[in-house]
Amino acid sequence: MTAPLSKDLIRDLFDYADGKLFWRKSRGTRGVAGAVAGCAPIKSHAYHRVVINRRVMYRHRLVWVWHNGAIPDGLVVDHINGDTTDDRIENLRLATHRQNACNRKVHTNNKSGYKGVDYVPQFGGFRAVIYVDGKQRHLGIFDSPEKAHQAYIAASEEYYGDYSRSS
């Protein structure tokens, strides 16, 4: 594994403004001084990528290091608002992998439209569940997805705290 890039090196390569990195010096055909560094995400849920010395890096991680220095082992950079293209420093924070997972948006294949809620025909209602420490906790069966979602929100705030996301 390659060593992480230092804050000094990143500051030498880039200027920062409003969530974007700009090349400080021209770097061949890949980067022109003053131009926005990197390329846009391929998918709406992907990350901006920047190539440095043939190494693909995620912009949000570079922004974090530009402001704060190295990312400690075992931690990741989390997008507080869930928008993976919003790399403003005020939208970034350190998180464990588990905390980062708690902050995920509702899955695109979710049929109820609510995070933590699914319809269970054999129970004739909407089930609310949450995962805590890798184990599923059953929160109850409800007659509407909205009521099940309210149970999920309460549990999410209790177990996940600042990393809770209801949608």
XYZ file of C-alpha atoms in Angstrom:
167
model
C 0.000 0.000 0.000
C 1.253 3.474 -0.846
C 1.865 6.017 1.903
C -0.814 8.711 2.284
C -0.079 12.139 0.862
C 1.014 14.739 3.394
C -0.770 18.007 4.142
C 2.307 19.916 2.930
C 2.342 18.100 -0.423
C -1.394 18.596 -0.960
C -1.123 22.303 -0.113
C 1.801 22.564 -2.513
C -0.294 21.013 -5.321
C -3.681 22.668 -4.722
C -5.553 25.754 -3.654
C -8.967 25.246 -2.042
C -12.207 27.199 -2.465
C -15.803 26.212 -1.697
C -15.321 22.442 -1.826
C -13.100 22.425 -4.904
C -9.370 21.994 -5.392
C -7.498 24.025 -7.996
C -4.088 23.160 -9.419
C -1.431 25.605 -8.204
C 0.994 24.659 -10.999
C 0.491 23.134 -14.431
C 1.027 19.360 -14.520
C 1.262 18.401 -18.170
C -2.025 17.571 -19.857
C -3.701 16.491 -16.595
C -3.790 19.841 -14.857
C -3.494 23.471 -15.844
C -2.645 26.037 -13.169
C -5.862 27.557 -11.804
C -8.108 24.829 -13.271
C -10.369 22.679 -11.123
C -8.545 19.458 -10.260
C -10.101 16.105 -10.991
C -13.133 14.800 -12.773
C -16.802 14.621 -11.961
C -18.403 11.453 -10.594
C -19.478 8.792 -13.064
C -22.703 8.157 -11.119
C -24.765 10.534 -8.998
C -23.714 8.679 -5.818
C -20.008 8.505 -6.656
C -17.140 10.727 -5.609
C -15.028 13.326 -7.405
C -11.642 11.844 -8.266
C -8.238 13.492 -8.693
C -5.177 11.799 -10.174
C -1.853 12.574 -8.494
C 1.253 10.798 -9.787
C -0.878 8.101 -11.475
C -2.737 7.500 -8.251
C -6.505 8.054 -8.099
C -7.557 9.925 -4.963
C -10.995 11.011 -3.766
C -11.378 14.786 -3.594
C -13.188 14.790 -0.240
C -10.220 13.002 1.364
C -7.783 15.486 -0.186
C -9.901 18.403 1.057
C -9.862 16.931 4.564
C -6.075 16.523 4.546
C -5.624 20.020 3.012
C -7.413 21.473 6.067
C -6.659 19.042 8.908
C -3.755 16.781 8.050
C -3.666 12.998 7.920
C -6.774 10.875 8.327
C -6.203 8.567 11.321
C -6.176 4.820 10.719
C -9.614 3.234 11.020
C -11.471 6.444 10.170
C -13.054 7.697 6.956
C -14.247 11.105 5.782
C -18.050 11.307 5.998
C -20.290 13.735 4.083
C -22.598 15.128 6.787
C -25.463 15.983 4.405
C -25.135 12.706 2.478
C -24.271 14.470 -0.801
C -21.043 12.799 -1.930
C -20.353 15.610 -4.402
C -20.466 18.344 -1.723
C -16.834 18.484 -0.631
C -16.976 21.752 1.330
C -14.935 21.336 4.514
C -17.937 22.281 6.660
C -19.768 19.258 5.204
C -16.966 16.807 6.057
C -16.192 15.021 9.321
C -14.247 11.997 10.475
C -16.231 8.852 11.198
C -15.717 5.180 11.814
C -16.926 2.837 9.061
C -19.949 2.006 11.211
C -20.823 5.687 11.789
C -20.443 6.340 8.075
C -22.872 3.480 7.344
C -25.410 4.956 9.787
C -25.357 8.179 7.766
C -26.311 6.479 4.475
C -29.385 7.579 2.583
C -32.345 5.278 1.992
C -31.466 2.513 -0.495
C -32.740 2.990 -4.036
C -34.388 -0.459 -3.970
C -36.393 0.359 -0.827
C -40.056 -0.201 -1.735
C -41.593 1.578 1.288
C -39.798 4.845 0.568
C -38.650 5.077 4.187
C -35.328 4.113 5.700
C -35.629 1.188 8.126
C -39.136 0.238 6.941
C -40.439 -2.635 4.832
C -43.827 -4.219 4.231
C -44.264 -7.755 5.581
C -47.329 -9.453 4.066
C -47.462 -12.293 6.617
C -47.787 -9.699 9.407
C -50.101 -7.460 7.363
C -48.155 -4.348 8.227
C -45.005 -2.310 7.993
C -41.982 -3.490 9.967
C -39.442 -1.081 11.420
C -35.910 -2.408 12.016
C -32.535 -0.921 12.852
C -29.056 -2.420 12.918
C -27.006 -1.892 16.071
C -23.531 -3.394 16.434
C -24.155 -5.583 13.394
C -27.383 -7.061 14.766
C -30.916 -6.378 13.579
C -33.289 -4.971 16.196
C -37.003 -5.317 15.547
C -38.852 -2.084 16.429
C -42.392 -3.254 15.756
C -45.128 -3.764 13.173
C -47.204 -0.715 12.248
C -50.307 -0.074 10.167
C -48.618 2.633 8.067
C -45.116 3.221 6.736
C -45.118 6.677 8.333
C -45.667 5.237 11.835
C -42.975 2.607 11.272
C -40.621 5.323 10.071
C -41.241 7.387 13.203
C -40.152 4.379 15.283
C -37.036 4.068 13.123
C -36.213 7.786 13.520
C -36.473 7.586 17.326
C -34.235 4.505 17.445
C -31.776 6.016 14.956
C -31.378 9.157 17.060
C -30.918 7.049 20.193
C -28.355 4.620 18.753
C -26.597 6.703 16.089
C -26.677 10.206 17.608
C -25.088 12.813 15.332
C -24.703 10.196 12.594
C -28.437 9.480 12.441
C -30.138 9.944 9.060
C -33.870 9.494 8.664
C -34.066 9.557 4.861
